[in-house]
PDB file of C-alpha atoms in Angstrom:
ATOM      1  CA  UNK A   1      24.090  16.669   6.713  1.00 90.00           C
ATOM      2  CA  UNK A   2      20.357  16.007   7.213  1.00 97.00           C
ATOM      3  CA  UNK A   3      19.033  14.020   9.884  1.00 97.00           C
ATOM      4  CA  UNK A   4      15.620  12.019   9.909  1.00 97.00           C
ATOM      5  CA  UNK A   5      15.237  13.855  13.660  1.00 98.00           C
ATOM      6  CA  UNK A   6      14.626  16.801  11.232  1.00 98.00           C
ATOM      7  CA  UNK A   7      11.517  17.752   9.952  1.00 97.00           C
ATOM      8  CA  UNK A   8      12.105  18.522   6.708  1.00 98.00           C
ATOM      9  CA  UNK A   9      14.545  15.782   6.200  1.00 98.00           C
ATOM     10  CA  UNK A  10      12.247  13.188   7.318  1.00 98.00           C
ATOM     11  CA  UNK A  11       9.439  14.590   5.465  1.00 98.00           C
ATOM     12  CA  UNK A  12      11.764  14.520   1.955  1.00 98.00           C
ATOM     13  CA  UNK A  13      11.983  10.656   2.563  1.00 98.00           C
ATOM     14  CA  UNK A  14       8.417   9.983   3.277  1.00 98.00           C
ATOM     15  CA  UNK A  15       7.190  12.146  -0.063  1.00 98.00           C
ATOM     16  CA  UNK A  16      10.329  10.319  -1.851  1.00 98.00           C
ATOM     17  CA  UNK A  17       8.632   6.650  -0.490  1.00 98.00           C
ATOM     18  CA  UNK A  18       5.266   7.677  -2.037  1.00 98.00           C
ATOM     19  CA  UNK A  19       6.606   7.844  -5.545  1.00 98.00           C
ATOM     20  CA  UNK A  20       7.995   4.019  -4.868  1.00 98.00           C
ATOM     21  CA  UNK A  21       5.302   1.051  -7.151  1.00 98.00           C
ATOM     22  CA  UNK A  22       5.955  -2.476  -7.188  1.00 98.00           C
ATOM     23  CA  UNK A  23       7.543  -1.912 -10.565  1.00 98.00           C
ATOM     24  CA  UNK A  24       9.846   0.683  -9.903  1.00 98.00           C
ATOM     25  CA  UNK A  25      13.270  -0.804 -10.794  1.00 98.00           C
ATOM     26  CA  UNK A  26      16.654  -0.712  -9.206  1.00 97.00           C
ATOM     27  CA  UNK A  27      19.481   0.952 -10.446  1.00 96.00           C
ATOM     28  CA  UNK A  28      22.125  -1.095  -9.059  1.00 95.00           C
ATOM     29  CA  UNK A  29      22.149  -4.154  -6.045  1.00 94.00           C
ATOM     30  CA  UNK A  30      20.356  -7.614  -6.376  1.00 93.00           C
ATOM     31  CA  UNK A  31      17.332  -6.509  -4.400  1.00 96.00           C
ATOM     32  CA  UNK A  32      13.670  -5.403  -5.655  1.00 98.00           C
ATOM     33  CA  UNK A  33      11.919  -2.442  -4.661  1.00 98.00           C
ATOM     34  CA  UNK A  34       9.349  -5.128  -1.820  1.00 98.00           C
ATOM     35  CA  UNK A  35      12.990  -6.508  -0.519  1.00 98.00           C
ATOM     36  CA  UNK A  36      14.438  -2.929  -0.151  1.00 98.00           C
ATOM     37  CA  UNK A  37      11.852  -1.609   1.521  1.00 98.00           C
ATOM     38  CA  UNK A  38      12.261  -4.285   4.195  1.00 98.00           C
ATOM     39  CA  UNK A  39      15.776  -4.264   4.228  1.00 97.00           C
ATOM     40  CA  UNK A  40      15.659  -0.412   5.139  1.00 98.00           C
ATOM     41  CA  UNK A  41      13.378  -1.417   8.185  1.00 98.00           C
ATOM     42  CA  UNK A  42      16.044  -3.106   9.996  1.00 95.00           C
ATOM     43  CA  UNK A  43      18.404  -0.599  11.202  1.00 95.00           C
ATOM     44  CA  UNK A  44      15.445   1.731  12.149  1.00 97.00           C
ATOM     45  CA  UNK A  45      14.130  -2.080  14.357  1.00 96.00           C
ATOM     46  CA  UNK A  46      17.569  -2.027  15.540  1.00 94.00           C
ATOM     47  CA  UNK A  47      17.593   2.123  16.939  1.00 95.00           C
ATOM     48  CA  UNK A  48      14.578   1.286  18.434  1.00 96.00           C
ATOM     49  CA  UNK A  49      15.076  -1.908  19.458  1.00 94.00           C
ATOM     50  CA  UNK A  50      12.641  -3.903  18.096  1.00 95.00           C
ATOM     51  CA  UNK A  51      15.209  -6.203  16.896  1.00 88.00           C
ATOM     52  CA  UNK A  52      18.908  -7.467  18.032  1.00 81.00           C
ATOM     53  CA  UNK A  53      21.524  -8.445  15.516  1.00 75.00           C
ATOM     54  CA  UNK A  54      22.614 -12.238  16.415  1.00 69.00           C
ATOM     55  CA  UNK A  55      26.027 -12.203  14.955  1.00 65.00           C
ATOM     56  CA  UNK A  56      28.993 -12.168  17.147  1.00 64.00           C
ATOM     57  CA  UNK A  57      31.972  -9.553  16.066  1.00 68.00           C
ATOM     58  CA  UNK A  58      35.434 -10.641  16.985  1.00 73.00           C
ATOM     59  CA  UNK A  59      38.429  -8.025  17.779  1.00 71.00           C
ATOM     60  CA  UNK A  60      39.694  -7.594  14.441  1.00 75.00           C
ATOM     61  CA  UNK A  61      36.110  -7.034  13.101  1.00 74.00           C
ATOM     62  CA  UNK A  62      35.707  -4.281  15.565  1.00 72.00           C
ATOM     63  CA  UNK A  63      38.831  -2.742  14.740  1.00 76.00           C
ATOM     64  CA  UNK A  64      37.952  -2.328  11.347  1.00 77.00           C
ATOM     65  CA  UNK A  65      34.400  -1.140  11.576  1.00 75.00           C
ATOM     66  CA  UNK A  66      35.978   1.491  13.659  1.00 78.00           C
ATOM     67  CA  UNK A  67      37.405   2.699  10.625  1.00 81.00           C
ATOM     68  CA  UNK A  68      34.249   3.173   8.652  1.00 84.00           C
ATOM     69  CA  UNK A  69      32.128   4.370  11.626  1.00 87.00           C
ATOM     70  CA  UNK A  70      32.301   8.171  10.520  1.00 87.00           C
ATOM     71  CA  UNK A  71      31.411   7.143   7.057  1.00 87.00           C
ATOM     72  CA  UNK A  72      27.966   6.193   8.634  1.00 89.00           C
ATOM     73  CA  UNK A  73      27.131   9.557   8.975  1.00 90.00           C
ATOM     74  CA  UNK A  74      28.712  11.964   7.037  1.00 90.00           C
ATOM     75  CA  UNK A  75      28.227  14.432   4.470  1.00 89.00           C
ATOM     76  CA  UNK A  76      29.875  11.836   1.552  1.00 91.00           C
ATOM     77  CA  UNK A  77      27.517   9.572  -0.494  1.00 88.00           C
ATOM     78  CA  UNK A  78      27.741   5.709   0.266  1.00 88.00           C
ATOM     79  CA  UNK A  79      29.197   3.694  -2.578  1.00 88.00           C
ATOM     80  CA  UNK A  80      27.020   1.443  -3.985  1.00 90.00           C
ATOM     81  CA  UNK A  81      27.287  -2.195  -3.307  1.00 83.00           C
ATOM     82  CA  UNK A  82      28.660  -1.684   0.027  1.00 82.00           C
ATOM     83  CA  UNK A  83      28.964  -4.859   2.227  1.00 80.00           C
ATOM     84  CA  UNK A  84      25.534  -5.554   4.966  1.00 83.00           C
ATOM     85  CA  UNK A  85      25.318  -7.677   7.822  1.00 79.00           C
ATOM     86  CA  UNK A  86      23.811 -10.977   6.815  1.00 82.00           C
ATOM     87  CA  UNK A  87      21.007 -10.871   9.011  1.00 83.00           C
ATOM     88  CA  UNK A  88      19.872  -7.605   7.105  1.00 88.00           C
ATOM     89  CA  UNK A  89      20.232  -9.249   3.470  1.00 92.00           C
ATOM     90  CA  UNK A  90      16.975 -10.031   2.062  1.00 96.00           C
ATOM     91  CA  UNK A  91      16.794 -12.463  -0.641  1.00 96.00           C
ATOM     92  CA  UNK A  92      13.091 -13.957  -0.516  1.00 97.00           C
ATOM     93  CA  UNK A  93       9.808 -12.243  -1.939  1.00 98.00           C
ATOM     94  CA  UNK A  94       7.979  -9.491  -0.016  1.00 98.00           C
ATOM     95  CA  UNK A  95       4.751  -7.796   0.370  1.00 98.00           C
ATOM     96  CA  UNK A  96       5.340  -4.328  -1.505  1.00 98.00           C
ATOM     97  CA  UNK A  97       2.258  -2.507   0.775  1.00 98.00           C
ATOM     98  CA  UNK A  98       2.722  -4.293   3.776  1.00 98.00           C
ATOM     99  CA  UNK A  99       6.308  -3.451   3.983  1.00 98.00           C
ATOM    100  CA  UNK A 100       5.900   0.117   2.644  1.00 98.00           C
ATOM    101  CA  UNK A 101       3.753   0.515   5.425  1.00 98.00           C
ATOM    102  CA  UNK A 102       5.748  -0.671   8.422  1.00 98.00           C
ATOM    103  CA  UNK A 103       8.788   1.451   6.937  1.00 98.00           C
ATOM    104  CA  UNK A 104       6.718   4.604   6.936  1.00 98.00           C
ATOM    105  CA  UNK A 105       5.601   3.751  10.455  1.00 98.00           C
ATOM    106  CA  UNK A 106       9.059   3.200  11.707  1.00 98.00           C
ATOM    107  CA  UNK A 107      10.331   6.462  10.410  1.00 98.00           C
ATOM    108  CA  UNK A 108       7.674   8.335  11.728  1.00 98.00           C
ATOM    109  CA  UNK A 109       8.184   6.626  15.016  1.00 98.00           C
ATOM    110  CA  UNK A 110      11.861   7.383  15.058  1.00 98.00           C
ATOM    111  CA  UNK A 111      11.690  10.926  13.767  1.00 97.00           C
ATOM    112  CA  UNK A 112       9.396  11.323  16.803  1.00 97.00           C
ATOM    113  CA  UNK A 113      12.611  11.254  19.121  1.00 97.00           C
ATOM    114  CA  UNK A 114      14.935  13.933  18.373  1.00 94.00           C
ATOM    115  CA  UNK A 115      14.617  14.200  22.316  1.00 94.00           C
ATOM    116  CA  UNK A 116      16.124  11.004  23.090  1.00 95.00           C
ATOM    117  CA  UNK A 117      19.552  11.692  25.017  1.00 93.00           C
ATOM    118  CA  UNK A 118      20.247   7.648  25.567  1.00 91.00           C
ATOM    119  CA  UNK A 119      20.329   5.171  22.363  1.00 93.00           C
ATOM    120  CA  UNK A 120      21.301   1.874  22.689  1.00 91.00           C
ATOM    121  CA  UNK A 121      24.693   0.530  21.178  1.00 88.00           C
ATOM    122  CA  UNK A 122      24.712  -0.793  17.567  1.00 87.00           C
ATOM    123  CA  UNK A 123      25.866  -3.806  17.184  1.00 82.00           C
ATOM    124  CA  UNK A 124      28.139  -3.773  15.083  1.00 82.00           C
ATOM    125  CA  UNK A 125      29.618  -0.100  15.659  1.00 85.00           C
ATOM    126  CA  UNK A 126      28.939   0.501  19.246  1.00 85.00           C
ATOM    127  CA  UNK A 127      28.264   3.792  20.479  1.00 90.00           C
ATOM    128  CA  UNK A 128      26.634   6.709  18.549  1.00 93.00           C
ATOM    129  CA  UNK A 129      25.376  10.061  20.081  1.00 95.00           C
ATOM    130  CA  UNK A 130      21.776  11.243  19.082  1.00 96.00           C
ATOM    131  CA  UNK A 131      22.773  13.150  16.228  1.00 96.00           C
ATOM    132  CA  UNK A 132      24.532  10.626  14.505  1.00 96.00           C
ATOM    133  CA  UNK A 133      21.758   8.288  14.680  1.00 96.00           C
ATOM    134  CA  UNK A 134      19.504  10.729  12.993  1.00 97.00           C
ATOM    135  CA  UNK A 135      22.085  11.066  10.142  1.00 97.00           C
ATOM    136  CA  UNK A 136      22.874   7.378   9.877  1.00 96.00           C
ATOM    137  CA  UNK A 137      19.234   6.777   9.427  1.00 97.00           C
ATOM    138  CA  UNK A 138      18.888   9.440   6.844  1.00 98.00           C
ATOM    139  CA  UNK A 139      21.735   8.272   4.551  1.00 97.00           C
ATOM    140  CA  UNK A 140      21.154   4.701   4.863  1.00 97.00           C
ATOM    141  CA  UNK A 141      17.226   5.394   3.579  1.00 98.00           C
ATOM    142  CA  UNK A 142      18.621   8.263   1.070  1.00 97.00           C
ATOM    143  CA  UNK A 143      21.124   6.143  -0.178  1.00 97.00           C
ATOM    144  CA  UNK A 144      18.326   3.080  -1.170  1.00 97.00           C
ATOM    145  CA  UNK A 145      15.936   6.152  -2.810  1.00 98.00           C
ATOM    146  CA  UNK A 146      18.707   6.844  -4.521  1.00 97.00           C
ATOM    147  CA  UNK A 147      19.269   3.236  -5.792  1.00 97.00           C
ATOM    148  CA  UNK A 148      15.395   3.443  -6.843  1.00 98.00           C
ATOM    149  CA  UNK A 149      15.899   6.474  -8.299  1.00 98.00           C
ATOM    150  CA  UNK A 150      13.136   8.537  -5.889  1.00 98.00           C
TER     151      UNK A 150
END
């Protein structure tokens, strides 16, 4: 499984970003390219915390993202059309360059810390070690190339 701690890997999704335009069209999901790029900022704001998720998760909740936890980071393709937290939906217009540009400088400052030993909790999942970070943040940006076809 690649991880954006790699080189290599995080390299791949920079050169796939670069072939992104403002036209480039989705293959599946409600979003735009502008919206997706911002979208795919958020769980990068969250690793780094730049950003904390509002929404409380009761028990049950808990329970069940337990059960999809390991599908965060494995070697298995995400479905498409796979439920988000609301707080990451984006629904309103956005800036195609500006938000190009903060994604790009997000990945490059999270590839940066393959050194890390301490991460802070998700939010919704809790604990993840170093490595699975890196491979959550790869699939989750591989899996929206994918939906631009890049």
């Amino acid at each position: 499984m690649n991880s954006l701690f790699e080189t290599t890997s995080s390299q791949s999704i920079l050169d796939r970003l670069d072939k992104l335009t403002p036209e480039t069209p989705a293959q599946w999901g409600k979003m735009d390219v502008s919206q997706m790029l911002k979208h795919c900022q958020a769980p990068l704001d969250i690793a780094l915390e730049n950003i904390t998720l509002t929404s409380k998760t009761g028990w049950l909740q808990k329970q069940i993202m337990k059960l999809f936890k390991p599908l965060l980071y494995n070697d298995k393709p995400w479905k498409q059309g796979l439920p988000t937290a609301k707080e990451l939906i984006i629904d309103t217009p956005q800036d195609f360059d500006k938000e190009k540009t903060r994604l790009v400088l997000l990945i490059t400052e999270f590839s940066k810390k393959s050194t890390v030993k301490t991460w802070p909790n998700h939010p919704l999942f809790g604990y993840f070690t170093p490595e699975q970070w890196g491979k959550m943040q790869y699939k989750h940006l591989d899996h929206h190339l994918n939906q631009f076809n890049v």
